[in-house]
Amino acid sequence: MSQQDTIITARSPHFWLIPEGDEDFQIAVQMVSNDPENRRFLIDQPKEIPLRHLKASGRIRVQAVIDQLASWFYVNNLKEKIEGTDRYFEIPYPDQIDRLQRRNVFRVHIPPDVTGVVEFFQPTTSTLWVGRLDDLSAGGCAIALRPDQAIGLDLGVQLSPVKLSIDGFADLSVNLVIRNQRIVSPGEWIFGAEFVDLGPLESQQLDRVVMQLQRT
């Protein structure tokens, strides 16, 4: 995949700007336009306080989620573009994009000292079940359940809404589709699920949580 195609096929028009060496500062911005012919795109400028922080920083990491994989490149400065009262950053296409190459590289297990739960309505009885979140990625998760909770969870079944809570990290509502299952013990089954129809805010929150969990 070329850099040009990579930028065009980003999952959402939202990017993160992260100063190098200051990864705790992450500001989400909107991509305004993409210009493949001139190999550049425009992004909105953030509000005043984060804008000052970015301008005072050196090298900036520009990050997006592409095909459910974290992808990023670096710029040494943010070039301003002014159109009337609108102010943007103009960023050239990079010579190189770094990507996490496989989804399982981007998957993290929930640490034993962190409580992660998944709440959903069982498809056939509408009973509210609570499962344990076993792992998480930018594109899906694994849910640990008792065998009696597995009724109706066939491959391809969509669950909506699903409440995903990770103590101290995330609390959001998602839609997911069951993609696989495995029996790890007589009392526990693991279901692999893929997130579907994620909005940009949910996508950003999931990406941020995965990176935070990776650091732990």
JSON list of C-alpha atoms in Angstrom, two decimals:
[
{"chain": "A", "resi": 1, "resn": "MET", "atom": "CA", "xyz": [0.00, 0.00, 0.00]},
{"chain": "A", "resi": 2, "resn": "SER", "atom": "CA", "xyz": [1.37, 3.37, -0.97]},
{"chain": "A", "resi": 3, "resn": "GLN", "atom": "CA", "xyz": [1.42, 6.32, 1.39]},
{"chain": "A", "resi": 4, "resn": "GLN", "atom": "CA", "xyz": [-1.13, 8.03, -0.85]},
{"chain": "A", "resi": 5, "resn": "ASP", "atom": "CA", "xyz": [-3.57, 5.11, -0.60]},
{"chain": "A", "resi": 6, "resn": "THR", "atom": "CA", "xyz": [-2.93, 4.77, 3.11]},
{"chain": "A", "resi": 7, "resn": "ILE", "atom": "CA", "xyz": [-4.07, 8.30, 3.89]},
{"chain": "A", "resi": 8, "resn": "ILE", "atom": "CA", "xyz": [-7.13, 8.07, 1.65]},
{"chain": "A", "resi": 9, "resn": "THR", "atom": "CA", "xyz": [-8.32, 4.83, 3.25]},
{"chain": "A", "resi": 10, "resn": "ALA", "atom": "CA", "xyz": [-7.99, 5.93, 6.87]},
{"chain": "A", "resi": 11, "resn": "ARG", "atom": "CA", "xyz": [-10.86, 4.48, 8.91]},
{"chain": "A", "resi": 12, "resn": "SER", "atom": "CA", "xyz": [-12.08, 7.91, 10.03]},
{"chain": "A", "resi": 13, "resn": "PRO", "atom": "CA", "xyz": [-11.13, 11.52, 9.28]},
{"chain": "A", "resi": 14, "resn": "HIS", "atom": "CA", "xyz": [-9.72, 11.90, 12.78]},
{"chain": "A", "resi": 15, "resn": "PHE", "atom": "CA", "xyz": [-6.00, 12.03, 13.55]},
{"chain": "A", "resi": 16, "resn": "TRP", "atom": "CA", "xyz": [-3.99, 12.43, 16.71]},
{"chain": "A", "resi": 17, "resn": "LEU", "atom": "CA", "xyz": [-1.15, 14.91, 17.12]},
{"chain": "A", "resi": 18, "resn": "ILE", "atom": "CA", "xyz": [1.35, 13.73, 19.75]},
{"chain": "A", "resi": 19, "resn": "PRO", "atom": "CA", "xyz": [4.57, 15.64, 20.57]},
{"chain": "A", "resi": 20, "resn": "GLU", "atom": "CA", "xyz": [7.59, 13.33, 20.58]},
{"chain": "A", "resi": 21, "resn": "GLY", "atom": "CA", "xyz": [8.68, 12.68, 24.15]},
{"chain": "A", "resi": 22, "resn": "ASP", "atom": "CA", "xyz": [5.35, 13.90, 25.54]},
{"chain": "A", "resi": 23, "resn": "GLU", "atom": "CA", "xyz": [3.08, 10.97, 24.69]},
{"chain": "A", "resi": 24, "resn": "ASP", "atom": "CA", "xyz": [0.65, 11.77, 27.51]},
{"chain": "A", "resi": 25, "resn": "PHE", "atom": "CA", "xyz": [-0.41, 14.84, 25.50]},
{"chain": "A", "resi": 26, "resn": "GLN", "atom": "CA", "xyz": [-2.65, 13.62, 22.67]},
{"chain": "A", "resi": 27, "resn": "ILE", "atom": "CA", "xyz": [-5.00, 15.93, 20.80]},
{"chain": "A", "resi": 28, "resn": "ALA", "atom": "CA", "xyz": [-7.57, 14.66, 18.28]},
{"chain": "A", "resi": 29, "resn": "VAL", "atom": "CA", "xyz": [-8.08, 16.76, 15.15]},
{"chain": "A", "resi": 30, "resn": "GLN", "atom": "CA", "xyz": [-10.33, 16.57, 12.10]},
{"chain": "A", "resi": 31, "resn": "MET", "atom": "CA", "xyz": [-8.97, 16.02, 8.60]},
{"chain": "A", "resi": 32, "resn": "VAL", "atom": "CA", "xyz": [-10.52, 18.79, 6.48]},
{"chain": "A", "resi": 33, "resn": "SER", "atom": "CA", "xyz": [-9.32, 17.81, 3.01]},
{"chain": "A", "resi": 34, "resn": "ASN", "atom": "CA", "xyz": [-7.02, 15.41, 1.23]},
{"chain": "A", "resi": 35, "resn": "ASP", "atom": "CA", "xyz": [-5.07, 16.38, -1.90]},
{"chain": "A", "resi": 36, "resn": "PRO", "atom": "CA", "xyz": [-3.49, 13.27, -3.49]},
{"chain": "A", "resi": 37, "resn": "GLU", "atom": "CA", "xyz": [-2.26, 15.21, -6.54]},
{"chain": "A", "resi": 38, "resn": "ASN", "atom": "CA", "xyz": [-0.12, 17.52, -4.41]},
{"chain": "A", "resi": 39, "resn": "ARG", "atom": "CA", "xyz": [0.43, 14.85, -1.73]},
{"chain": "A", "resi": 40, "resn": "ARG", "atom": "CA", "xyz": [-0.78, 16.82, 1.25]},
{"chain": "A", "resi": 41, "resn": "PHE", "atom": "CA", "xyz": [-3.79, 17.15, 3.48]},
{"chain": "A", "resi": 42, "resn": "LEU", "atom": "CA", "xyz": [-5.31, 19.79, 5.73]},
{"chain": "A", "resi": 43, "resn": "ILE", "atom": "CA", "xyz": [-6.31, 19.29, 9.35]},
{"chain": "A", "resi": 44, "resn": "ASP", "atom": "CA", "xyz": [-8.14, 21.58, 11.73]},
{"chain": "A", "resi": 45, "resn": "GLN", "atom": "CA", "xyz": [-6.17, 23.46, 14.34]},
{"chain": "A", "resi": 46, "resn": "PRO", "atom": "CA", "xyz": [-7.12, 22.60, 17.94]},
{"chain": "A", "resi": 47, "resn": "LYS", "atom": "CA", "xyz": [-8.22, 25.16, 20.51]},
{"chain": "A", "resi": 48, "resn": "GLU", "atom": "CA", "xyz": [-5.90, 27.80, 21.91]},
{"chain": "A", "resi": 49, "resn": "ILE", "atom": "CA", "xyz": [-4.28, 25.99, 24.86]},
{"chain": "A", "resi": 50, "resn": "PRO", "atom": "CA", "xyz": [-3.41, 22.70, 23.07]},
{"chain": "A", "resi": 51, "resn": "LEU", "atom": "CA", "xyz": [-2.44, 24.77, 20.01]},
{"chain": "A", "resi": 52, "resn": "ARG", "atom": "CA", "xyz": [0.18, 26.65, 22.04]},
{"chain": "A", "resi": 53, "resn": "HIS", "atom": "CA", "xyz": [1.51, 23.36, 23.38]},
{"chain": "A", "resi": 54, "resn": "LEU", "atom": "CA", "xyz": [1.86, 21.92, 19.87]},
{"chain": "A", "resi": 55, "resn": "LYS", "atom": "CA", "xyz": [3.58, 25.04, 18.53]},
{"chain": "A", "resi": 56, "resn": "ALA", "atom": "CA", "xyz": [6.08, 24.89, 21.40]},
{"chain": "A", "resi": 57, "resn": "SER", "atom": "CA", "xyz": [6.86, 21.24, 20.70]},
{"chain": "A", "resi": 58, "resn": "GLY", "atom": "CA", "xyz": [9.47, 19.90, 18.33]},
{"chain": "A", "resi": 59, "resn": "ARG", "atom": "CA", "xyz": [8.81, 16.77, 16.31]},
{"chain": "A", "resi": 60, "resn": "ILE", "atom": "CA", "xyz": [5.13, 15.80, 16.11]},
{"chain": "A", "resi": 61, "resn": "ARG", "atom": "CA", "xyz": [3.77, 12.29, 15.71]},
{"chain": "A", "resi": 62, "resn": "VAL", "atom": "CA", "xyz": [0.72, 12.21, 13.40]},
{"chain": "A", "resi": 63, "resn": "GLN", "atom": "CA", "xyz": [-1.29, 9.08, 14.11]},
{"chain": "A", "resi": 64, "resn": "ALA", "atom": "CA", "xyz": [-4.43, 7.48, 12.70]},
{"chain": "A", "resi": 65, "resn": "VAL", "atom": "CA", "xyz": [-6.12, 4.09, 12.66]},
{"chain": "A", "resi": 66, "resn": "ILE", "atom": "CA", "xyz": [-5.95, 2.48, 9.22]},
{"chain": "A", "resi": 67, "resn": "ASP", "atom": "CA", "xyz": [-7.54, -0.90, 8.56]},
{"chain": "A", "resi": 68, "resn": "GLN", "atom": "CA", "xyz": [-7.81, -1.35, 12.36]},
{"chain": "A", "resi": 69, "resn": "LEU", "atom": "CA", "xyz": [-4.06, -0.89, 12.74]},
{"chain": "A", "resi": 70, "resn": "ALA", "atom": "CA", "xyz": [-2.31, 1.98, 14.47]},
{"chain": "A", "resi": 71, "resn": "SER", "atom": "CA", "xyz": [-0.38, 3.92, 11.82]},
{"chain": "A", "resi": 72, "resn": "TRP", "atom": "CA", "xyz": [1.82, 6.96, 12.28]},
{"chain": "A", "resi": 73, "resn": "PHE", "atom": "CA", "xyz": [4.47, 9.24, 10.85]},
{"chain": "A", "resi": 74, "resn": "TYR", "atom": "CA", "xyz": [6.41, 12.29, 12.06]},
{"chain": "A", "resi": 75, "resn": "VAL", "atom": "CA", "xyz": [6.61, 15.93, 11.01]},
{"chain": "A", "resi": 76, "resn": "ASN", "atom": "CA", "xyz": [9.23, 18.38, 12.25]},
{"chain": "A", "resi": 77, "resn": "ASN", "atom": "CA", "xyz": [6.88, 21.36, 12.23]},
{"chain": "A", "resi": 78, "resn": "LEU", "atom": "CA", "xyz": [3.24, 22.15, 11.58]},
{"chain": "A", "resi": 79, "resn": "LYS", "atom": "CA", "xyz": [2.80, 24.53, 8.66]},
{"chain": "A", "resi": 80, "resn": "GLU", "atom": "CA", "xyz": [-0.13, 26.90, 9.10]},
{"chain": "A", "resi": 81, "resn": "LYS", "atom": "CA", "xyz": [-2.59, 27.64, 6.31]},
{"chain": "A", "resi": 82, "resn": "ILE", "atom": "CA", "xyz": [-5.09, 30.50, 6.64]},
{"chain": "A", "resi": 83, "resn": "GLU", "atom": "CA", "xyz": [-8.26, 30.77, 4.54]},
{"chain": "A", "resi": 84, "resn": "GLY", "atom": "CA", "xyz": [-10.26, 33.80, 5.64]},
{"chain": "A", "resi": 85, "resn": "THR", "atom": "CA", "xyz": [-11.14, 33.24, 9.28]},
{"chain": "A", "resi": 86, "resn": "ASP", "atom": "CA", "xyz": [-10.31, 29.51, 9.10]},
{"chain": "A", "resi": 87, "resn": "ARG", "atom": "CA", "xyz": [-6.92, 28.27, 10.23]},
{"chain": "A", "resi": 88, "resn": "TYR", "atom": "CA", "xyz": [-5.52, 24.84, 9.37]},
{"chain": "A", "resi": 89, "resn": "PHE", "atom": "CA", "xyz": [-2.33, 22.84, 9.45]},
{"chain": "A", "resi": 90, "resn": "GLU", "atom": "CA", "xyz": [-1.01, 21.69, 6.07]},
{"chain": "A", "resi": 91, "resn": "ILE", "atom": "CA", "xyz": [0.84, 18.39, 6.32]},
{"chain": "A", "resi": 92, "resn": "PRO", "atom": "CA", "xyz": [2.67, 16.76, 3.40]},
{"chain": "A", "resi": 93, "resn": "TYR", "atom": "CA", "xyz": [2.36, 13.07, 2.71]},
{"chain": "A", "resi": 94, "resn": "PRO", "atom": "CA", "xyz": [5.19, 11.25, 4.51]},
{"chain": "A", "resi": 95, "resn": "ASP", "atom": "CA", "xyz": [8.01, 9.34, 2.88]},
{"chain": "A", "resi": 96, "resn": "GLN", "atom": "CA", "xyz": [7.46, 6.55, 5.39]},
{"chain": "A", "resi": 97, "resn": "ILE", "atom": "CA", "xyz": [4.52, 5.37, 7.49]},
{"chain": "A", "resi": 98, "resn": "ASP", "atom": "CA", "xyz": [5.03, 3.05, 10.44]},
{"chain": "A", "resi": 99, "resn": "ARG", "atom": "CA", "xyz": [2.32, 0.52, 11.14]},
{"chain": "A", "resi": 100, "resn": "LEU", "atom": "CA", "xyz": [1.62, -2.28, 13.56]},
{"chain": "A", "resi": 101, "resn": "GLN", "atom": "CA", "xyz": [1.54, -5.09, 11.06]},
{"chain": "A", "resi": 102, "resn": "ARG", "atom": "CA", "xyz": [-0.84, -7.59, 12.63]},
{"chain": "A", "resi": 103, "resn": "ARG", "atom": "CA", "xyz": [-3.97, -7.24, 14.69]},
{"chain": "A", "resi": 104, "resn": "ASN", "atom": "CA", "xyz": [-2.67, -9.64, 17.36]},
{"chain": "A", "resi": 105, "resn": "VAL", "atom": "CA", "xyz": [0.36, -7.39, 17.88]},
{"chain": "A", "resi": 106, "resn": "PHE", "atom": "CA", "xyz": [-2.04, -4.60, 18.72]},
{"chain": "A", "resi": 107, "resn": "ARG", "atom": "CA", "xyz": [-4.06, -6.82, 21.11]},
{"chain": "A", "resi": 108, "resn": "VAL", "atom": "CA", "xyz": [-3.43, -6.48, 24.82]},
{"chain": "A", "resi": 109, "resn": "HIS", "atom": "CA", "xyz": [-4.56, -8.69, 27.69]},
{"chain": "A", "resi": 110, "resn": "ILE", "atom": "CA", "xyz": [-6.34, -7.01, 30.56]},
{"chain": "A", "resi": 111, "resn": "PRO", "atom": "CA", "xyz": [-3.91, -6.92, 33.53]},
{"chain": "A", "resi": 112, "resn": "PRO", "atom": "CA", "xyz": [-4.97, -9.04, 36.53]},
{"chain": "A", "resi": 113, "resn": "ASP", "atom": "CA", "xyz": [-5.23, -5.96, 38.76]},
{"chain": "A", "resi": 114, "resn": "VAL", "atom": "CA", "xyz": [-7.60, -4.19, 36.31]},
{"chain": "A", "resi": 115, "resn": "THR", "atom": "CA", "xyz": [-11.31, -5.06, 36.23]},
{"chain": "A", "resi": 116, "resn": "GLY", "atom": "CA", "xyz": [-12.73, -5.29, 32.71]},
{"chain": "A", "resi": 117, "resn": "VAL", "atom": "CA", "xyz": [-16.35, -6.36, 32.13]},
{"chain": "A", "resi": 118, "resn": "VAL", "atom": "CA", "xyz": [-18.71, -6.65, 29.18]},
{"chain": "A", "resi": 119, "resn": "GLU", "atom": "CA", "xyz": [-22.48, -6.33, 29.68]},
{"chain": "A", "resi": 120, "resn": "PHE", "atom": "CA", "xyz": [-24.89, -7.47, 26.96]},
{"chain": "A", "resi": 121, "resn": "PHE", "atom": "CA", "xyz": [-28.39, -8.84, 26.46]},
{"chain": "A", "resi": 122, "resn": "GLN", "atom": "CA", "xyz": [-28.48, -12.53, 25.59]},
{"chain": "A", "resi": 123, "resn": "PRO", "atom": "CA", "xyz": [-29.92, -12.70, 22.02]},
{"chain": "A", "resi": 124, "resn": "THR", "atom": "CA", "xyz": [-32.75, -15.22, 22.60]},
{"chain": "A", "resi": 125, "resn": "THR", "atom": "CA", "xyz": [-33.94, -14.42, 26.14]},
{"chain": "A", "resi": 126, "resn": "SER", "atom": "CA", "xyz": [-32.93, -10.73, 26.54]},
{"chain": "A", "resi": 127, "resn": "THR", "atom": "CA", "xyz": [-31.30, -11.65, 29.85]},
{"chain": "A", "resi": 128, "resn": "LEU", "atom": "CA", "xyz": [-28.58, -9.25, 30.90]},
{"chain": "A", "resi": 129, "resn": "TRP", "atom": "CA", "xyz": [-25.26, -11.10, 31.11]},
{"chain": "A", "resi": 130, "resn": "VAL", "atom": "CA", "xyz": [-21.94, -9.87, 32.44]},
{"chain": "A", "resi": 131, "resn": "GLY", "atom": "CA", "xyz": [-18.73, -11.37, 31.05]},
{"chain": "A", "resi": 132, "resn": "ARG", "atom": "CA", "xyz": [-15.08, -10.80, 31.79]},
{"chain": "A", "resi": 133, "resn": "LEU", "atom": "CA", "xyz": [-13.06, -8.82, 29.26]},
{"chain": "A", "resi": 134, "resn": "ASP", "atom": "CA", "xyz": [-10.06, -11.03, 28.47]},
{"chain": "A", "resi": 135, "resn": "ASP", "atom": "CA", "xyz": [-8.26, -8.88, 25.90]},
{"chain": "A", "resi": 136, "resn": "LEU", "atom": "CA", "xyz": [-8.76, -5.79, 23.79]},
{"chain": "A", "resi": 137, "resn": "SER", "atom": "CA", "xyz": [-7.58, -4.44, 20.45]},
{"chain": "A", "resi": 138, "resn": "ALA", "atom": "CA", "xyz": [-8.39, -1.45, 18.26]},
{"chain": "A", "resi": 139, "resn": "GLY", "atom": "CA", "xyz": [-10.84, -3.61, 16.31]},
{"chain": "A", "resi": 140, "resn": "GLY", "atom": "CA", "xyz": [-12.30, -6.08, 18.79]},
{"chain": "A", "resi": 141, "resn": "CYS", "atom": "CA", "xyz": [-12.11, -7.93, 22.07]},
{"chain": "A", "resi": 142, "resn": "ALA", "atom": "CA", "xyz": [-12.28, -11.35, 23.70]},
{"chain": "A", "resi": 143, "resn": "ILE", "atom": "CA", "xyz": [-15.04, -12.08, 26.22]},
{"chain": "A", "resi": 144, "resn": "ALA", "atom": "CA", "xyz": [-14.86, -14.84, 28.85]},
{"chain": "A", "resi": 145, "resn": "LEU", "atom": "CA", "xyz": [-18.23, -16.40, 29.75]},
{"chain": "A", "resi": 146, "resn": "ARG", "atom": "CA", "xyz": [-19.69, -19.37, 31.57]},
{"chain": "A", "resi": 147, "resn": "PRO", "atom": "CA", "xyz": [-21.10, -22.08, 29.26]},
{"chain": "A", "resi": 148, "resn": "ASP", "atom": "CA", "xyz": [-24.68, -21.28, 30.33]},
{"chain": "A", "resi": 149, "resn": "GLN", "atom": "CA", "xyz": [-24.13, -17.69, 29.14]},
{"chain": "A", "resi": 150, "resn": "ALA", "atom": "CA", "xyz": [-23.10, -18.86, 25.68]},
{"chain": "A", "resi": 151, "resn": "ILE", "atom": "CA", "xyz": [-26.58, -19.81, 24.45]},
{"chain": "A", "resi": 152, "resn": "GLY", "atom": "CA", "xyz": [-27.36, -17.96, 21.24]},
{"chain": "A", "resi": 153, "resn": "LEU", "atom": "CA", "xyz": [-23.83, -16.63, 20.73]},
{"chain": "A", "resi": 154, "resn": "ASP", "atom": "CA", "xyz": [-23.29, -18.27, 17.36]},
{"chain": "A", "resi": 155, "resn": "LEU", "atom": "CA", "xyz": [-20.70, -17.05, 14.90]},
{"chain": "A", "resi": 156, "resn": "GLY", "atom": "CA", "xyz": [-21.96, -13.96, 13.10]},
{"chain": "A", "resi": 157, "resn": "VAL", "atom": "CA", "xyz": [-24.41, -12.93, 15.81]},
{"chain": "A", "resi": 158, "resn": "GLN", "atom": "CA", "xyz": [-24.42, -9.19, 16.46]},
{"chain": "A", "resi": 159, "resn": "LEU", "atom": "CA", "xyz": [-24.82, -7.83, 19.97]},
{"chain": "A", "resi": 160, "resn": "SER", "atom": "CA", "xyz": [-26.08, -4.29, 20.47]},
{"chain": "A", "resi": 161, "resn": "PRO", "atom": "CA", "xyz": [-25.75, -2.36, 22.66]},
{"chain": "A", "resi": 162, "resn": "VAL", "atom": "CA", "xyz": [-22.81, -3.75, 24.60]},
{"chain": "A", "resi": 163, "resn": "LYS", "atom": "CA", "xyz": [-21.39, -1.91, 27.59]},
{"chain": "A", "resi": 164, "resn": "LEU", "atom": "CA", "xyz": [-17.61, -2.22, 27.82]},
{"chain": "A", "resi": 165, "resn": "SER", "atom": "CA", "xyz": [-16.06, -1.08, 31.10]},
{"chain": "A", "resi": 166, "resn": "ILE", "atom": "CA", "xyz": [-12.40, -1.14, 32.09]},
{"chain": "A", "resi": 167, "resn": "ASP", "atom": "CA", "xyz": [-11.84, 0.23, 35.56]},
{"chain": "A", "resi": 168, "resn": "GLY", "atom": "CA", "xyz": [-9.80, 3.42, 35.34]},
{"chain": "A", "resi": 169, "resn": "PHE", "atom": "CA", "xyz": [-9.51, 3.29, 31.55]},
{"chain": "A", "resi": 170, "resn": "ALA", "atom": "CA", "xyz": [-12.82, 3.22, 29.66]},
{"chain": "A", "resi": 171, "resn": "ASP", "atom": "CA", "xyz": [-16.60, 3.11, 29.91]},
{"chain": "A", "resi": 172, "resn": "LEU", "atom": "CA", "xyz": [-18.41, 3.08, 26.58]},
{"chain": "A", "resi": 173, "resn": "SER", "atom": "CA", "xyz": [-21.16, 1.47, 24.53]},
{"chain": "A", "resi": 174, "resn": "VAL", "atom": "CA", "xyz": [-20.31, -0.49, 21.37]},
{"chain": "A", "resi": 175, "resn": "ASN", "atom": "CA", "xyz": [-21.80, -2.89, 18.83]},
{"chain": "A", "resi": 176, "resn": "LEU", "atom": "CA", "xyz": [-19.97, -6.13, 18.13]},
{"chain": "A", "resi": 177, "resn": "VAL", "atom": "CA", "xyz": [-20.17, -9.33, 16.08]},
{"chain": "A", "resi": 178, "resn": "ILE", "atom": "CA", "xyz": [-19.12, -12.77, 17.36]},
{"chain": "A", "resi": 179, "resn": "ARG", "atom": "CA", "xyz": [-16.30, -14.06, 15.12]},
{"chain": "A", "resi": 180, "resn": "ASN", "atom": "CA", "xyz": [-14.91, -17.13, 16.93]},
{"chain": "A", "resi": 181, "resn": "GLN", "atom": "CA", "xyz": [-15.08, -19.14, 20.12]},
{"chain": "A", "resi": 182, "resn": "ARG", "atom": "CA", "xyz": [-12.87, -21.52, 22.09]},
{"chain": "A", "resi": 183, "resn": "ILE", "atom": "CA", "xyz": [-13.27, -23.57, 25.24]},
{"chain": "A", "resi": 184, "resn": "VAL", "atom": "CA", "xyz": [-10.45, -22.88, 27.69]},
{"chain": "A", "resi": 185, "resn": "SER", "atom": "CA", "xyz": [-11.91, -24.92, 30.59]},
{"chain": "A", "resi": 186, "resn": "PRO", "atom": "CA", "xyz": [-15.18, -26.67, 31.48]},
{"chain": "A", "resi": 187, "resn": "GLY", "atom": "CA", "xyz": [-16.33, -23.51, 33.23]},
{"chain": "A", "resi": 188, "resn": "GLU", "atom": "CA", "xyz": [-15.12, -20.84, 30.82]},
{"chain": "A", "resi": 189, "resn": "TRP", "atom": "CA", "xyz": [-15.56, -20.16, 27.13]},
{"chain": "A", "resi": 190, "resn": "ILE", "atom": "CA", "xyz": [-13.82, -17.35, 25.24]},
{"chain": "A", "resi": 191, "resn": "PHE", "atom": "CA", "xyz": [-15.61, -15.51, 22.44]},
{"chain": "A", "resi": 192, "resn": "GLY", "atom": "CA", "xyz": [-13.70, -13.37, 19.97]},
{"chain": "A", "resi": 193, "resn": "ALA", "atom": "CA", "xyz": [-15.71, -10.35, 18.81]},
{"chain": "A", "resi": 194, "resn": "GLU", "atom": "CA", "xyz": [-15.21, -7.58, 16.27]},
{"chain": "A", "resi": 195, "resn": "PHE", "atom": "CA", "xyz": [-16.41, -4.02, 16.85]},
{"chain": "A", "resi": 196, "resn": "VAL", "atom": "CA", "xyz": [-18.74, -2.68, 14.15]},
{"chain": "A", "resi": 197, "resn": "ASP", "atom": "CA", "xyz": [-20.12, 0.77, 13.34]},
{"chain": "A", "resi": 198, "resn": "LEU", "atom": "CA", "xyz": [-17.72, 2.56, 15.67]},
{"chain": "A", "resi": 199, "resn": "GLY", "atom": "CA", "xyz": [-18.02, 6.32, 15.78]},
{"chain": "A", "resi": 200, "resn": "PRO", "atom": "CA", "xyz": [-14.88, 8.47, 15.74]},
{"chain": "A", "resi": 201, "resn": "LEU", "atom": "CA", "xyz": [-15.06, 9.23, 19.47]},
{"chain": "A", "resi": 202, "resn": "GLU", "atom": "CA", "xyz": [-15.39, 5.54, 20.39]},
{"chain": "A", "resi": 203, "resn": "SER", "atom": "CA", "xyz": [-12.56, 4.67, 18.00]},
{"chain": "A", "resi": 204, "resn": "GLN", "atom": "CA", "xyz": [-10.27, 7.26, 19.55]},
{"chain": "A", "resi": 205, "resn": "GLN", "atom": "CA", "xyz": [-11.10, 6.12, 23.07]},
{"chain": "A", "resi": 206, "resn": "LEU", "atom": "CA", "xyz": [-10.43, 2.45, 22.24]},
{"chain": "A", "resi": 207, "resn": "ASP", "atom": "CA", "xyz": [-7.15, 3.28, 20.52]},
{"chain": "A", "resi": 208, "resn": "ARG", "atom": "CA", "xyz": [-6.05, 5.35, 23.51]},
{"chain": "A", "resi": 209, "resn": "VAL", "atom": "CA", "xyz": [-7.01, 2.61, 26.00]},
{"chain": "A", "resi": 210, "resn": "VAL", "atom": "CA", "xyz": [-5.08, -0.04, 24.08]},
{"chain": "A", "resi": 211, "resn": "MET", "atom": "CA", "xyz": [-1.96, 2.12, 24.02]},
{"chain": "A", "resi": 212, "resn": "GLN", "atom": "CA", "xyz": [-2.32, 2.88, 27.74]},
{"chain": "A", "resi": 213, "resn": "LEU", "atom": "CA", "xyz": [-2.69, -0.82, 28.55]},
{"chain": "A", "resi": 214, "resn": "GLN", "atom": "CA", "xyz": [0.33, -1.62, 26.39]},
{"chain": "A", "resi": 215, "resn": "ARG", "atom": "CA", "xyz": [2.40, 0.74, 28.51]},
{"chain": "A", "resi": 216, "resn": "THR", "atom": "CA", "xyz": [1.29, -1.03, 31.69]}
]
